[in-house]
PDB file of C-alpha atoms in Angstrom:
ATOM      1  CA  UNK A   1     105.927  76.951  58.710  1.00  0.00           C
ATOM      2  CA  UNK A   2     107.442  79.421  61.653  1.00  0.00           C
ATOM      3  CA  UNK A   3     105.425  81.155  64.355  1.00  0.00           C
ATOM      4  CA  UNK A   4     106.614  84.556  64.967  1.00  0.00           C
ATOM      5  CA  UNK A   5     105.379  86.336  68.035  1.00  0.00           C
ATOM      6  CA  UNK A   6     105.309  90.360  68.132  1.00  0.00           C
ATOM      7  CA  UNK A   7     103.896  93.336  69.914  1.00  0.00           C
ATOM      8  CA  UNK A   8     101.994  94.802  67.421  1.00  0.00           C
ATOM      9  CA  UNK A   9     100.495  98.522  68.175  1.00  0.00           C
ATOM     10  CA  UNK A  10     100.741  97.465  72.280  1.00  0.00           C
ATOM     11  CA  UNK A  11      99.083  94.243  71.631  1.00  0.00           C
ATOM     12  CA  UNK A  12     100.993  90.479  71.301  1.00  0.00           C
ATOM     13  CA  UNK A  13      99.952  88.645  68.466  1.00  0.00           C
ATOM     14  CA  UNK A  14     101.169  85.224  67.952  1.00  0.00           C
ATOM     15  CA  UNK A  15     101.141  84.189  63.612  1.00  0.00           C
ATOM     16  CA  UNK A  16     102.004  80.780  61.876  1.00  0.00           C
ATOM     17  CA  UNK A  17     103.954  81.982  58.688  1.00  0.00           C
ATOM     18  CA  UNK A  18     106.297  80.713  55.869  1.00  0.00           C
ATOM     19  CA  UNK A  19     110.049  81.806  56.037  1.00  0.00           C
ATOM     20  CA  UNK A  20     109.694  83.916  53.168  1.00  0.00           C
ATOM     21  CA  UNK A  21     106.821  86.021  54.245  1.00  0.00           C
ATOM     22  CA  UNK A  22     107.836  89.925  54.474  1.00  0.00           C
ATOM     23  CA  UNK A  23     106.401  91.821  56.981  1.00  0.00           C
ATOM     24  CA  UNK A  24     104.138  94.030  55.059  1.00  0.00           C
ATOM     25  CA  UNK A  25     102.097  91.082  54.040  1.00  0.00           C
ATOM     26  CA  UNK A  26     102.497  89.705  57.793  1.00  0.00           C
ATOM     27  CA  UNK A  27     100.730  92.533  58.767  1.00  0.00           C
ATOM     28  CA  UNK A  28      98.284  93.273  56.200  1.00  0.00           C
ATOM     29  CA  UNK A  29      97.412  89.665  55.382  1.00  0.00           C
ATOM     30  CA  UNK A  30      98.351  88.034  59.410  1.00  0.00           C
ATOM     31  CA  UNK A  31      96.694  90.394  61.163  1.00  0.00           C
ATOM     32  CA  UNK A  32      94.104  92.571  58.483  1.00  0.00           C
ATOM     33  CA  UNK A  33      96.454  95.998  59.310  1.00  0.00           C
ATOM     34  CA  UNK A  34      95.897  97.069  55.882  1.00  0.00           C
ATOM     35  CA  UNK A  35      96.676 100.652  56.739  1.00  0.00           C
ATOM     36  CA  UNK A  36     100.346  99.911  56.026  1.00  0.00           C
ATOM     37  CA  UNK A  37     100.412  99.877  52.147  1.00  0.00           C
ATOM     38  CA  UNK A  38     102.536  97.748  49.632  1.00  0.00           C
ATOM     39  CA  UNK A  39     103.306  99.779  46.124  1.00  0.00           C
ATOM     40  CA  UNK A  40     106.368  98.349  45.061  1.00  0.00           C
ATOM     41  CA  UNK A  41     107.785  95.418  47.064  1.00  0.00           C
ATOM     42  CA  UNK A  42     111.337  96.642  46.041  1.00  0.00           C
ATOM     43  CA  UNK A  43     111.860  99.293  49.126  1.00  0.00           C
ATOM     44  CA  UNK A  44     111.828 102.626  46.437  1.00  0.00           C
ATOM     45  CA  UNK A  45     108.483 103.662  47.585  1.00  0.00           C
ATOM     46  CA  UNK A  46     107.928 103.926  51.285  1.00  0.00           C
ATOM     47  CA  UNK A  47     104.618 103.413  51.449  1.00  0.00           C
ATOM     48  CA  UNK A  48     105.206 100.414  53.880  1.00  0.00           C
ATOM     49  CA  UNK A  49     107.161 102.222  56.780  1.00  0.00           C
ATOM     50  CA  UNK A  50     106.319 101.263  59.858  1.00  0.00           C
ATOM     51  CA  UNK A  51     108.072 101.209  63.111  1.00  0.00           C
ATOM     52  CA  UNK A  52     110.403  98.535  64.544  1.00  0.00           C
ATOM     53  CA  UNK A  53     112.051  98.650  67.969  1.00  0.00           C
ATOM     54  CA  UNK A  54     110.823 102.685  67.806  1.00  0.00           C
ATOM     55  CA  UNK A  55     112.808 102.820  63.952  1.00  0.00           C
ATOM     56  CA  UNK A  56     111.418 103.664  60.579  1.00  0.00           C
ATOM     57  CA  UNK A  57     111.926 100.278  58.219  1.00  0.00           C
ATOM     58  CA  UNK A  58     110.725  99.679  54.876  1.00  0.00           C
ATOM     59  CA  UNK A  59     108.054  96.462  56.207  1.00  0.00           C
ATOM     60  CA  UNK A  60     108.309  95.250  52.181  1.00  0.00           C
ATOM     61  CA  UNK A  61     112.229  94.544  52.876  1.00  0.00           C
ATOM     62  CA  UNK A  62     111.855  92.916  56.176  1.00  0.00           C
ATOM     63  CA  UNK A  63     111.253  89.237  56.938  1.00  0.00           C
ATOM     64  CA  UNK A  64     108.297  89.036  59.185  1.00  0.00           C
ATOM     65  CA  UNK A  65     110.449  86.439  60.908  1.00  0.00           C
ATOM     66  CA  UNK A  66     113.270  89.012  61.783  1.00  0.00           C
ATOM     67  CA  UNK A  67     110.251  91.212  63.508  1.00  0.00           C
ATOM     68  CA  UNK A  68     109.607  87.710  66.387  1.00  0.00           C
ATOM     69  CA  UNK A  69     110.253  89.419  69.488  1.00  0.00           C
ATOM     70  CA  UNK A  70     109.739  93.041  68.267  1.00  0.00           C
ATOM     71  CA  UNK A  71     108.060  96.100  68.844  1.00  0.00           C
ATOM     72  CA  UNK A  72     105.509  96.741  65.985  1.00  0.00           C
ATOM     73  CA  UNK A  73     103.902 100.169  65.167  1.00  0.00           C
ATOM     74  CA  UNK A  74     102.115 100.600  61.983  1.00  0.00           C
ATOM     75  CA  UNK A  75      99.783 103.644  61.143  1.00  0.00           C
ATOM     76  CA  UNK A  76      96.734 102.076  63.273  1.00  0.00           C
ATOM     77  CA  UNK A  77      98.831 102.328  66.296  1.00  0.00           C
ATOM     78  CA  UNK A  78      99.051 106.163  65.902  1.00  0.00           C
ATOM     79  CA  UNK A  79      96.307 107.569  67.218  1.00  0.00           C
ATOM     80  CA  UNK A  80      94.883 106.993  70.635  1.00  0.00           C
ATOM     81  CA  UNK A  81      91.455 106.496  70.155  1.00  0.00           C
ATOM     82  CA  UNK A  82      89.839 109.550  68.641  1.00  0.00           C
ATOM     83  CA  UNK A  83      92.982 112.024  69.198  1.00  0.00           C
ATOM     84  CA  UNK A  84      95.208 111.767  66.225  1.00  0.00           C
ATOM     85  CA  UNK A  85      98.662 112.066  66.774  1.00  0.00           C
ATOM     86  CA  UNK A  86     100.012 115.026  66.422  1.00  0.00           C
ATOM     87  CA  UNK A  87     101.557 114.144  62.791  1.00  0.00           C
ATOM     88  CA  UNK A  88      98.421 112.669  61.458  1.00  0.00           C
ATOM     89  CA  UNK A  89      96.374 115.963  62.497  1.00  0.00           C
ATOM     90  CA  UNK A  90      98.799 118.187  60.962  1.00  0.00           C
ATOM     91  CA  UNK A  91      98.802 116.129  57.781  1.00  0.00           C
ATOM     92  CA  UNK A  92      94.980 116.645  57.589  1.00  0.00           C
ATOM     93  CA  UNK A  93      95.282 120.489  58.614  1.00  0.00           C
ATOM     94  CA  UNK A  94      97.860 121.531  56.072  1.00  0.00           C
ATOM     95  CA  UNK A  95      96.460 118.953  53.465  1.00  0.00           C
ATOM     96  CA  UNK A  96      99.538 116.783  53.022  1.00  0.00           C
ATOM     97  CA  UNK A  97      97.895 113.805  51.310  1.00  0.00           C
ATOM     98  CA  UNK A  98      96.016 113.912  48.182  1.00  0.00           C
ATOM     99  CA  UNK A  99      94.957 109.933  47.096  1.00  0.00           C
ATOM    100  CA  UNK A 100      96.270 108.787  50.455  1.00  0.00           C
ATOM    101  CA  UNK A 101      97.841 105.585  48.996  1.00  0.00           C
ATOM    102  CA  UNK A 102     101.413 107.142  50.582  1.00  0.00           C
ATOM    103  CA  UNK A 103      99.908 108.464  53.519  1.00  0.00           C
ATOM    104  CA  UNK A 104     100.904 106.039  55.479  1.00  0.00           C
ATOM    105  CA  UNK A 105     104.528 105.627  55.161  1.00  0.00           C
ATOM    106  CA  UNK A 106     105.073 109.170  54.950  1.00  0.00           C
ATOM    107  CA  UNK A 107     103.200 109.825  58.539  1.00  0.00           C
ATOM    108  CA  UNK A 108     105.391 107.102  60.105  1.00  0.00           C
ATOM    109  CA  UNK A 109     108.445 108.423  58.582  1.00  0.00           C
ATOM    110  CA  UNK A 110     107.551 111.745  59.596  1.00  0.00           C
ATOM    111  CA  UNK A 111     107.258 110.596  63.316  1.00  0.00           C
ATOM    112  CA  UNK A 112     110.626 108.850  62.800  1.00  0.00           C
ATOM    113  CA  UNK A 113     112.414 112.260  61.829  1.00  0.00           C
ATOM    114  CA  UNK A 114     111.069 113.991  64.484  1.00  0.00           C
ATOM    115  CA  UNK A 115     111.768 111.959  66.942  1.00  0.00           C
ATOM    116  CA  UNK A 116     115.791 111.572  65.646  1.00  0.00           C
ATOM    117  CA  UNK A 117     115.925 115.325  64.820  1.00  0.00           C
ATOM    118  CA  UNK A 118     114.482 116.235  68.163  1.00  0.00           C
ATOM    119  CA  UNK A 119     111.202 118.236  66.573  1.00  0.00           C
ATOM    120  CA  UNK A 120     113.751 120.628  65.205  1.00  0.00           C
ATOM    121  CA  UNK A 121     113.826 120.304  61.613  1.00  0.00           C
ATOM    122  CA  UNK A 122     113.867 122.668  58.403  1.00  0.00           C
ATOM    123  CA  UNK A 123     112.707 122.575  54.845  1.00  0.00           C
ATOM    124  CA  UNK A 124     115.692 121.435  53.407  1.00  0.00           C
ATOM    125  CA  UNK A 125     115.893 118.478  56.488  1.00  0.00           C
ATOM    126  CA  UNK A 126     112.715 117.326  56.019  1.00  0.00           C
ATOM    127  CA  UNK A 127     112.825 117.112  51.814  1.00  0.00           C
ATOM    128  CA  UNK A 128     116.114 115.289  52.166  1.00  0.00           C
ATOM    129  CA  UNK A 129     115.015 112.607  54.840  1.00  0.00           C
ATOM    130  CA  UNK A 130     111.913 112.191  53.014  1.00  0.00           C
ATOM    131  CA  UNK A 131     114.366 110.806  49.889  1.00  0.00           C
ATOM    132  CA  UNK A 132     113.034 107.101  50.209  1.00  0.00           C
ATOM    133  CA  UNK A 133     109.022 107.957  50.081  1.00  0.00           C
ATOM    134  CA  UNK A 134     107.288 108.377  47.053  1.00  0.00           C
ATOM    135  CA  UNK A 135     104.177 110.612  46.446  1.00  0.00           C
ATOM    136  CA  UNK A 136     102.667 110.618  42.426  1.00  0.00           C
ATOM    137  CA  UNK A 137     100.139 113.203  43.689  1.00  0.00           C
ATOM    138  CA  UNK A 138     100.904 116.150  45.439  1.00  0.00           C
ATOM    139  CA  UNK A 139     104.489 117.633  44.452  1.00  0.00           C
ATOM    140  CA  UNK A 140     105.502 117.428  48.491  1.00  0.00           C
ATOM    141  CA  UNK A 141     104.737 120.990  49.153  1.00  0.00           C
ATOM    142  CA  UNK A 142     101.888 120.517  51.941  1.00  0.00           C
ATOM    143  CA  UNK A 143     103.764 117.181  53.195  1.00  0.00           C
ATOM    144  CA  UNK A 144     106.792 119.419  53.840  1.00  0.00           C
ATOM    145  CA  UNK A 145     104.486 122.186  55.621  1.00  0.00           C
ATOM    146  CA  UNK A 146     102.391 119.378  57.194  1.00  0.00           C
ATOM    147  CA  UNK A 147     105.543 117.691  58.278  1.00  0.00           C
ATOM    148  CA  UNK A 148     107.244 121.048  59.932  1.00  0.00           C
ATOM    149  CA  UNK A 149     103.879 122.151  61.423  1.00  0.00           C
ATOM    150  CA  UNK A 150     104.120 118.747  63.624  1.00  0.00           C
ATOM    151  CA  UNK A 151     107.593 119.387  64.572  1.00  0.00           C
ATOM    152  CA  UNK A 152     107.829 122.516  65.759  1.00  0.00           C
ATOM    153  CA  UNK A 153     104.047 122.040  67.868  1.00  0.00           C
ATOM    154  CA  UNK A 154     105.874 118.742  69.375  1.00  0.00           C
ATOM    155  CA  UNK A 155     108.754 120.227  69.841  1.00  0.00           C
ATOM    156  CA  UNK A 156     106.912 123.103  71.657  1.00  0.00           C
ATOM    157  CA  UNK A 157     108.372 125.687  69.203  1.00  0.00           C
ATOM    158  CA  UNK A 158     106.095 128.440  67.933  1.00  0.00           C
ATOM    159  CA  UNK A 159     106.313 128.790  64.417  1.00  0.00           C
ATOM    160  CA  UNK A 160     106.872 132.399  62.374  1.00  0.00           C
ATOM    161  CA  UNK A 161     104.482 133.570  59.758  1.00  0.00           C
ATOM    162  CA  UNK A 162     107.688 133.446  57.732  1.00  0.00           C
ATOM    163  CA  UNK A 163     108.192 129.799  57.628  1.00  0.00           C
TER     164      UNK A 163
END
């Protein structure tokens, strides 16, 4: 047994685990975040994303031993209290989840490309950066729209009736 020690959505936790443990099941299992989802365990998915040191990773790929000493966001650590962040409200506006079960890792990936892309993405950006997540449900459509709505209102831009 290791003990890894994280921040973890602002907090440090402290966790006694075995070298092989990933990260998703650190932090679903460690610490009961089960808002960060496991559907494949073989990084095709994306239902796992989280953040690590402020970057999208695939949690099901990572070692929760390579996380000791990292910065930790998962979906949970969105939100600030009852204000959803600005991705997460646009997903519920514009309907961009149907069963949920990729919610997650979409969201955090979303925040991810925004952030690198500077809030200034476009259809074609977002469809191609969203490669890695998988969604059985909804055909990406209102993810897409969800997705763009976010950026361009944390960007500051105003979007057109047009797009």
């Amino acid at each position: 047994m290791a003990t890894v020690s994280m921040t973890v959505n602002g907090k440090t936790v402290t966790g006694e685990i075995e070298g092989r443990t990933l990260l998703s099941h650190f932090l679903r299992e460690g610490l009961g975040l089960t808002g960060t989802h496991i559907g494949c365990d073989t990084s095709q998915c994306g239902a796992c994303v989280v953040h690590v040191d402020g970057k999208a990773v695939k949690s099901c790929t990572m070692l929760a031993a390579q996380a000791d000493g990292c910065t930790v966001t998962t979906i949970e650590g969105l939100a600030r209290g009852d204000q959803l962040h600005p991705v997460q409200a646009a997903f519920r506006e514009h309907h961009g989840l149907q069963c949920g079960f990729c919610t997650p890792g979409m969201i955090m990936a979303a925040v991810d490309m925004i952030e690198r892309h500077g809030g200034k993405l476009d259809e074609a950006t977002i469809r191609h950066e969203l490669e890695g997540n998988i969604c059985r449900c909804t055909g990406y459509h209102n993810i897409v729209k969800a997705i763009k709505a976010a950026a361009d209102e944390m960007s500051g831009s105003v979007a057109t009736a047009a797009e």
